[in-house]
Structures are given as C-alpha cells and as structure tokens.
mmCIF file of C-alpha atoms in Angstrom:
data_model
loop_
_atom_site.group_PDB
_atom_site.id
_atom_site.type_symbol
_atom_site.label_atom_id
_atom_site.label_comp_id
_atom_site.label_asym_id
_atom_site.label_seq_id
_atom_site.Cartn_x
_atom_site.Cartn_y
_atom_site.Cartn_z
ATOM 1 C CA MET Y 1 90.746 109.465 96.263
ATOM 2 C CA LYS Y 2 90.695 109.015 100.008
ATOM 3 C CA VAL Y 3 94.030 108.043 101.549
ATOM 4 C CA ALA Y 4 94.872 106.612 104.950
ATOM 5 C CA LEU Y 5 98.288 106.936 106.588
ATOM 6 C CA GLY Y 6 99.029 104.311 109.221
ATOM 7 C CA GLN Y 7 102.028 104.992 111.439
ATOM 8 C CA PHE Y 8 103.102 102.730 114.279
ATOM 9 C CA ALA Y 9 106.182 101.518 116.144
ATOM 10 C CA VAL Y 10 107.389 98.264 114.616
ATOM 11 C CA SER Y 11 108.004 95.544 117.208
ATOM 12 C CA ARG Y 12 110.449 92.622 117.293
ATOM 13 C CA GLU Y 13 107.729 90.039 116.607
ATOM 14 C CA TRP Y 14 106.401 89.836 113.068
ATOM 15 C CA GLN Y 15 103.099 88.440 114.342
ATOM 16 C CA GLU Y 16 102.448 91.632 116.332
ATOM 17 C CA ASN Y 17 103.252 93.805 113.338
ATOM 18 C CA ALA Y 18 101.056 91.722 111.067
ATOM 19 C CA ALA Y 19 98.176 92.095 113.536
ATOM 20 C CA THR Y 20 98.673 95.876 113.624
ATOM 21 C CA CYS Y 21 98.683 96.031 109.824
ATOM 22 C CA GLN Y 22 95.541 93.926 109.582
ATOM 23 C CA GLN Y 23 93.772 96.210 112.035
ATOM 24 C CA MET Y 24 94.802 99.320 110.101
ATOM 25 C CA MET Y 25 93.776 97.748 106.801
ATOM 26 C CA GLN Y 26 90.311 97.038 108.159
ATOM 27 C CA GLN Y 27 90.013 100.506 109.726
ATOM 28 C CA ALA Y 28 91.130 102.135 106.472
ATOM 29 C CA ALA Y 29 88.571 100.151 104.494
ATOM 30 C CA ASP Y 30 85.839 100.917 107.034
ATOM 31 C CA GLY Y 31 86.747 104.603 106.733
ATOM 32 C CA GLY Y 32 86.290 104.532 102.965
ATOM 33 C CA ALA Y 33 89.976 104.806 102.050
ATOM 34 C CA ASP Y 34 91.080 103.815 98.565
ATOM 35 C CA LEU Y 35 94.766 103.762 99.549
ATOM 36 C CA LEU Y 36 96.540 102.872 102.798
ATOM 37 C CA VAL Y 37 100.237 103.687 103.160
ATOM 38 C CA LEU Y 38 102.187 102.033 106.000
ATOM 39 C CA PRO Y 39 105.815 102.651 107.073
ATOM 40 C CA GLU Y 40 109.071 101.222 105.778
ATOM 41 C CA ALA Y 41 110.461 97.897 107.052
ATOM 42 C CA ILE Y 42 107.388 96.844 109.016
ATOM 43 C CA LEU Y 43 108.132 93.131 109.309
ATOM 44 C CA ALA Y 44 110.279 93.313 112.468
ATOM 45 C CA ARG Y 45 112.579 95.704 114.305
ATOM 46 C CA ASP Y 46 114.692 95.679 117.454
ATOM 47 C CA ASN Y 47 116.186 99.089 118.189
ATOM 48 C CA THR Y 48 118.856 97.509 120.399
ATOM 49 C CA GLN Y 49 120.040 95.328 117.472
ATOM 50 C CA PRO Y 50 120.329 97.341 114.236
ATOM 51 C CA GLY Y 51 120.952 94.193 112.188
ATOM 52 C CA TYR Y 52 117.818 92.450 113.382
ATOM 53 C CA VAL Y 53 115.690 93.891 110.575
ATOM 54 C CA ILE Y 54 117.904 91.936 108.152
ATOM 55 C CA ASP Y 55 118.126 88.792 110.275
ATOM 56 C CA ALA Y 56 114.325 88.670 110.507
ATOM 57 C CA ALA Y 57 113.760 89.066 106.750
ATOM 58 C CA GLN Y 58 111.227 86.734 105.135
ATOM 59 C CA PRO Y 59 110.732 85.697 101.501
ATOM 60 C CA GLU Y 60 107.654 86.804 99.590
ATOM 61 C CA GLU Y 61 105.985 83.475 100.282
ATOM 62 C CA GLY Y 62 106.742 83.799 104.008
ATOM 63 C CA PRO Y 63 104.081 84.072 106.691
ATOM 64 C CA PHE Y 64 104.163 87.873 107.094
ATOM 65 C CA LEU Y 65 103.291 88.815 103.525
ATOM 66 C CA SER Y 66 100.980 85.826 103.209
ATOM 67 C CA THR Y 67 99.060 87.059 106.252
ATOM 68 C CA LEU Y 68 98.648 90.549 104.803
ATOM 69 C CA LEU Y 69 97.603 89.203 101.411
ATOM 70 C CA ALA Y 70 94.941 87.085 103.077
ATOM 71 C CA ALA Y 71 93.744 90.092 105.077
ATOM 72 C CA SER Y 72 93.450 92.174 101.901
ATOM 73 C CA ARG Y 73 90.997 89.781 100.279
ATOM 74 C CA GLY Y 74 87.553 91.300 100.217
ATOM 75 C CA LEU Y 75 88.910 94.808 100.909
ATOM 76 C CA SER Y 76 88.873 97.433 98.164
ATOM 77 C CA VAL Y 77 91.729 99.389 99.752
ATOM 78 C CA THR Y 78 95.196 99.220 98.167
ATOM 79 C CA THR Y 79 97.901 98.826 100.836
ATOM 80 C CA ILE Y 80 101.540 99.888 100.391
ATOM 81 C CA PHE Y 81 104.473 99.089 102.710
ATOM 82 C CA THR Y 82 108.010 97.721 102.639
ATOM 83 C CA GLN Y 83 109.616 94.647 104.115
ATOM 84 C CA HIS Y 84 113.043 93.065 103.784
ATOM 85 C CA ILE Y 85 113.389 90.039 101.510
ATOM 86 C CA PRO Y 86 116.394 87.718 102.069
ATOM 87 C CA ALA Y 87 119.259 87.855 99.565
ATOM 88 C CA ALA Y 88 122.546 85.952 99.236
ATOM 89 C CA ASP Y 89 125.343 86.143 101.810
ATOM 90 C CA GLN Y 90 123.095 87.104 104.754
ATOM 91 C CA ARG Y 91 121.922 90.238 102.987
ATOM 92 C CA ALA Y 92 118.443 91.482 102.081
ATOM 93 C CA VAL Y 93 116.526 93.709 99.679
ATOM 94 C CA ASN Y 94 114.270 96.465 101.011
ATOM 95 C CA THR Y 95 111.171 95.815 98.915
ATOM 96 C CA LEU Y 96 107.979 97.829 98.568
ATOM 97 C CA PHE Y 97 104.793 95.894 97.971
ATOM 98 C CA ALA Y 98 101.455 97.228 96.787
ATOM 99 C CA ILE Y 99 98.715 94.704 97.533
ATOM 100 C CA ARG Y 100 95.005 94.660 96.747
ATOM 101 C CA GLN Y 101 92.316 92.000 97.103
ATOM 102 C CA GLY Y 102 94.754 89.209 97.845
ATOM 103 C CA GLU Y 103 97.221 90.032 95.061
ATOM 104 C CA ILE Y 104 100.588 91.768 94.767
ATOM 105 C CA ILE Y 105 99.944 94.456 92.162
ATOM 106 C CA ALA Y 106 103.434 96.033 92.229
ATOM 107 C CA ARG Y 107 106.915 95.590 93.681
ATOM 108 C CA TYR Y 108 109.776 98.049 93.963
ATOM 109 C CA GLN Y 109 113.268 97.417 95.339
ATOM 110 C CA LYS Y 110 114.726 100.505 97.029
ATOM 111 C CA LEU Y 111 117.092 102.357 94.699
ATOM 112 C CA HIS Y 112 118.772 104.787 97.104
ATOM 113 C CA LEU Y 113 120.250 103.122 100.171
ATOM 114 C CA TYR Y 114 120.624 105.196 103.321
ATOM 115 C CA ASP Y 115 124.379 105.659 103.550
ATOM 116 C CA ALA Y 116 124.205 108.976 105.389
ATOM 117 C CA PHE Y 117 124.167 110.469 108.891
ATOM 118 C CA ALA Y 118 126.617 107.783 110.098
ATOM 119 C CA VAL Y 119 124.309 104.971 108.929
ATOM 120 C CA GLN Y 120 125.260 102.492 106.187
ATOM 121 C CA GLU Y 121 122.218 100.664 104.885
ATOM 122 C CA SER Y 122 124.287 99.195 102.044
ATOM 123 C CA ALA Y 123 126.356 97.174 104.537
ATOM 124 C CA ARG Y 124 123.721 94.430 104.430
ATOM 125 C CA VAL Y 125 121.107 95.605 101.913
ATOM 126 C CA ASP Y 126 121.314 95.322 98.127
ATOM 127 C CA ALA Y 127 120.043 98.229 96.045
ATOM 128 C CA GLY Y 128 117.394 97.816 93.391
ATOM 129 C CA HIS Y 129 118.089 98.397 89.708
ATOM 130 C CA GLN Y 130 114.729 99.408 88.242
ATOM 131 C CA VAL Y 131 112.608 102.546 88.330
ATOM 132 C CA PRO Y 132 109.394 101.768 90.205
ATOM 133 C CA PRO Y 133 106.158 101.352 88.254
ATOM 134 C CA LEU Y 134 103.045 103.467 88.478
ATOM 135 C CA ILE Y 135 99.883 101.887 89.826
ATOM 136 C CA THR Y 136 96.300 103.011 89.331
ATOM 137 C CA VAL Y 137 94.195 103.700 92.414
ATOM 138 C CA ALA Y 138 90.717 105.250 92.197
ATOM 139 C CA GLY Y 139 91.491 106.515 88.705
ATOM 140 C CA LEU Y 140 94.735 108.287 89.690
ATOM 141 C CA GLN Y 141 98.311 107.316 88.904
ATOM 142 C CA VAL Y 142 100.424 106.584 91.981
ATOM 143 C CA GLY Y 143 104.237 106.646 91.946
ATOM 144 C CA LEU Y 144 106.225 104.564 94.425
ATOM 145 C CA MET Y 145 109.212 105.716 96.491
ATOM 146 C CA ILE Y 146 110.935 104.621 99.732
ATOM 147 C CA CYS Y 147 112.324 106.889 102.482
ATOM 148 C CA TYR Y 148 115.819 108.092 101.396
ATOM 149 C CA ASP Y 149 114.547 108.309 97.798
ATOM 150 C CA ILE Y 150 112.972 111.636 98.812
ATOM 151 C CA ARG Y 151 116.410 113.296 98.838
ATOM 152 C CA PHE Y 152 116.862 112.540 95.125
ATOM 153 C CA PRO Y 153 114.555 114.759 93.040
ATOM 154 C CA GLU Y 154 115.290 112.813 89.861
ATOM 155 C CA LEU Y 155 113.118 109.873 90.922
ATOM 156 C CA ALA Y 156 110.093 111.984 91.794
ATOM 157 C CA ARG Y 157 110.467 113.927 88.528
ATOM 158 C CA ARG Y 158 110.766 110.690 86.542
ATOM 159 C CA LEU Y 159 107.543 109.381 88.083
ATOM 160 C CA ALA Y 160 105.739 112.684 87.512
ATOM 161 C CA ALA Y 161 106.931 112.823 83.897
ATOM 162 C CA GLU Y 162 105.513 109.337 83.419
ATOM 163 C CA GLY Y 163 102.143 110.497 84.674
ATOM 164 C CA ALA Y 164 102.102 110.245 88.469
ATOM 165 C CA ASP Y 165 99.394 112.256 90.209
ATOM 166 C CA VAL Y 166 100.342 111.039 93.684
ATOM 167 C CA LEU Y 167 103.718 110.042 95.153
ATOM 168 C CA VAL Y 168 103.822 107.681 98.143
ATOM 169 C CA LEU Y 169 106.742 107.345 100.543
ATOM 170 C CA PRO Y 170 106.823 104.600 103.209
ATOM 171 C CA SER Y 171 109.633 105.618 105.567
ATOM 172 C CA ALA Y 172 111.514 104.991 108.793
ATOM 173 C CA TRP Y 173 112.848 108.544 109.223
ATOM 174 C CA LEU Y 174 115.505 108.613 111.921
ATOM 175 C CA ARG Y 175 115.419 111.234 114.646
ATOM 176 C CA GLY Y 176 118.272 113.722 114.773
ATOM 177 C CA PRO Y 177 119.218 117.402 114.475
ATOM 178 C CA LEU Y 178 117.091 119.107 111.813
ATOM 179 C CA LYS Y 179 115.699 115.751 110.623
ATOM 180 C CA GLU Y 180 112.053 116.690 111.132
ATOM 181 C CA ARG Y 181 112.711 119.940 109.282
ATOM 182 C CA HIS Y 182 114.294 118.000 106.409
ATOM 183 C CA TRP Y 183 111.272 115.677 106.309
ATOM 184 C CA GLU Y 184 108.815 118.533 105.852
ATOM 185 C CA LEU Y 185 111.000 120.487 103.423
ATOM 186 C CA LEU Y 186 111.760 117.522 101.189
ATOM 187 C CA THR Y 187 108.252 116.086 101.040
ATOM 188 C CA CYS Y 188 106.695 119.483 100.336
ATOM 189 C CA ALA Y 189 109.363 120.314 97.736
ATOM 190 C CA ARG Y 190 108.822 117.053 95.843
ATOM 191 C CA ALA Y 191 105.066 117.718 95.856
ATOM 192 C CA LEU Y 192 105.376 121.336 94.706
ATOM 193 C CA GLU Y 193 108.054 120.897 92.055
ATOM 194 C CA ASN Y 194 106.118 118.041 90.449
ATOM 195 C CA THR Y 195 102.572 119.320 91.124
ATOM 196 C CA CYS Y 196 101.722 115.965 92.699
ATOM 197 C CA TYR Y 197 100.255 114.992 96.026
ATOM 198 C CA MET Y 198 102.833 113.479 98.389
ATOM 199 C CA VAL Y 199 101.684 110.845 100.898
ATOM 200 C CA ALA Y 200 104.609 110.268 103.287
ATOM 201 C CA VAL Y 201 104.346 107.845 106.198
ATOM 202 C CA GLY Y 202 106.977 107.440 108.908
ATOM 203 C CA GLU Y 203 107.457 104.733 111.488
ATOM 204 C CA CYS Y 204 107.180 106.111 115.007
ATOM 205 C CA GLY Y 205 108.684 104.998 118.317
ATOM 206 C CA PRO Y 206 111.953 105.726 120.157
ATOM 207 C CA LYS Y 207 114.174 105.787 117.055
ATOM 208 C CA ASN Y 208 112.070 107.291 114.265
ATOM 209 C CA THR Y 209 110.026 110.455 114.005
ATOM 210 C CA GLY Y 210 106.568 109.449 112.797
ATOM 211 C CA ASN Y 211 105.179 112.791 111.554
ATOM 212 C CA SER Y 212 103.306 111.250 108.625
ATOM 213 C CA LEU Y 213 101.886 113.875 106.300
ATOM 214 C CA VAL Y 214 100.095 114.672 103.060
ATOM 215 C CA ALA Y 215 101.334 117.608 100.967
ATOM 216 C CA ASP Y 216 99.194 118.875 98.108
ATOM 217 C CA PRO Y 217 100.423 119.795 94.588
ATOM 218 C CA LEU Y 218 101.202 123.349 95.694
ATOM 219 C CA GLY Y 219 103.316 122.162 98.620
ATOM 220 C CA VAL Y 220 100.684 122.776 101.303
ATOM 221 C CA ILE Y 221 100.524 120.244 104.155
ATOM 222 C CA ILE Y 222 96.848 119.326 104.338
ATOM 223 C CA ALA Y 223 97.115 116.556 106.962
ATOM 224 C CA SER Y 224 99.797 115.586 109.459
ATOM 225 C CA ALA Y 225 100.349 113.320 112.440
ATOM 226 C CA GLY Y 226 102.524 113.721 115.502
ATOM 227 C CA GLU Y 227 104.836 111.151 117.054
ATOM 228 C CA ALA Y 228 102.223 108.638 118.300
ATOM 229 C CA ALA Y 229 100.791 105.610 116.534
ATOM 230 C CA GLY Y 230 97.533 106.165 114.690
ATOM 231 C CA LEU Y 231 95.610 106.259 111.440
ATOM 232 C CA LEU Y 232 95.245 109.542 109.574
ATOM 233 C CA PHE Y 233 92.820 110.185 106.686
ATOM 234 C CA ALA Y 234 93.039 112.771 103.920
ATOM 235 C CA ASP Y 235 91.398 113.492 100.574
ATOM 236 C CA VAL Y 236 93.304 113.695 97.304
ATOM 237 C CA ASP Y 237 91.421 116.027 94.971
ATOM 238 C CA PRO Y 238 91.974 115.620 91.200
ATOM 239 C CA GLN Y 239 90.707 119.180 90.693
ATOM 240 C CA ARG Y 240 93.510 120.465 92.914
ATOM 241 C CA ILE Y 241 96.016 118.631 90.722
ATOM 242 C CA ARG Y 242 94.529 120.150 87.567
ATOM 243 C CA TYR Y 243 94.505 123.618 89.138
ATOM 244 C CA ALA Y 244 98.149 123.372 90.242
ATOM 245 C CA ARG Y 245 99.242 122.181 86.817
ATOM 246 C CA GLN Y 246 97.334 124.987 85.150
ATOM 247 C CA ILE Y 247 98.845 127.816 87.197
ATOM 248 C CA VAL Y 248 102.320 126.258 87.622
ATOM 249 C CA PRO Y 249 102.836 124.139 84.472
ATOM 250 C CA VAL Y 250 106.356 123.006 85.384
ATOM 251 C CA LEU Y 251 105.934 119.561 83.843
ATOM 252 C CA GLU Y 252 104.933 121.170 80.552
ATOM 253 C CA ASN Y 253 107.518 123.967 80.687
ATOM 254 C CA ARG Y 254 110.567 121.920 81.700
ATOM 255 C CA ARG Y 255 113.538 121.986 79.323
ATOM 256 C CA PHE Y 256 115.428 119.008 80.705
ATOM 257 C CA ALA Y 257 114.919 115.449 79.505
ATOM 258 C CA THR Y 258 113.252 112.871 81.724
ATOM 259 C CA PRO Y 259 115.826 111.546 84.239
ATOM 260 C CA GLN Y 260 117.273 108.127 83.457
ATOM 261 C CA LEU Y 261 118.678 105.539 85.877
ATOM 262 C CA ARG Y 262 122.435 105.000 85.653
ATOM 263 C CA ASP Y 263 123.710 101.532 84.776
ATOM 264 C CA ASN Y 264 125.822 101.234 87.947
#
C-alpha cells in the first residue's frame, strides 16, 4: 500500500480548504497512493476565535463534504479526514470520514475529547459512543483514530485485536512544551506495541505542529514532515507487518482480554 500524508494550515474559509483538499487528492492519486490521510477539523479554523471551528460546522450534506465527495469520483485513492458536524444546542460532533469514489465508506465520531493542557474540547463537542470500524484499503485492514485518541492505548489495541494492519490518525496537535516529543513517542509506541503501521497527520500553521509521520510495526519512523504544508508519500509493506508479528508476537502472546468501551 502506498500512503500519502497531506498536511496544511486550515483557513477560515471552507472553500479554500476544500480547494486544498481537492488538490491533494489529485496529487495523491497521480502519485499512485492508495490512501490519503488529511488533518483533523479541516473544514474551517480561525486561530483568533477558538469557537469558530464549531460555529462553522456543516452537516454531512453540506457543501464542504459534498465537494470532496464529488472530487473523489474517478479517483482510486481513499481519503480520510475529520470535520465538525452540527449537533443540538450549538454544539458539534468531531467526525472522521473515509471517502472513496464518491461514497462515504466509513464514519467515526471522536471518542476521546481533548480536555487537557488547559483546553476543553467537551465544552462544545459531543463525544462519540462507538468503536470505529476497520476499512479495507489495498488488501490491508485500516483502523481509524482521531488526535487525542493516541493517548489511550486501549483503542489502538482494540483495533489491532480486530485485525488492523494500519492505524490512521488525523490530528490538530497543539504546540507546547514537550508536545512534539509526545507526538513522536505516542505514535511510535502505538505502532510498536500493536505491530501495526501508524499514519499520523497533523495540521500545521501558527497553532499546531504539523510533523506528520509514518511509523512502521517496529516503531521506526520511516517518513516524516516538518512544519510546512506539503504532501508526503510512504510505502506500507505487508511483509514488514508479517516480520514484526513473527519476531514480536505481542498480539498472539497477550493475556488480557480485548478492551471494551465503557457505557458512560
């Protein structure tokens, strides 16, 4: 499987962001990518107004997602990203979409809301209540996660136990002391402890770090980006997955049951 990681700084205008996504989708397809991962919350952002990402939310049938679905028609690449969907009482749901050839093939509502580092995502965002599905891309099983989910090893282990070969993580990873270090440690740890590839994409710009990366099943970073916008390609090798699981059979040797989602 060939993956593309598209990081960019999300603007205030959804039309600009949609145009950027369309361009990256075409470039990923032209580059032979099977999978394109874009950042978290790519519909609209205004760093001077933290609540704008919620105020600008659009329903699934809104123009932003409709534009990306139309752009995906005729392209073999599967594209993954998140946008905010309006909910009751001026709230929203941070929702991951996987789209391919004009269709939504999977949805996932973010389970773990970012109530940390003096930020409270739950103030205006509702958490999801279902474990994300696996999707098949180029014959491999892909597990879906969003940003803060990376700090909770139970979700990655659940997806790996269900058969994930690759974990994807659209993110908007905030800058701050040790945050880039956390990003690398956590993504590599989730890859290594589950013998999966990790494809982690961060929004870049003045507020977030960028630093998109691919970690292989032995926790080795095989591709990484800096802080600037761009498209990064990497290869996911099924033989590397088989090799890692042969020499470090943690999924086979584990003694704990598969993690389950709490009711509340």
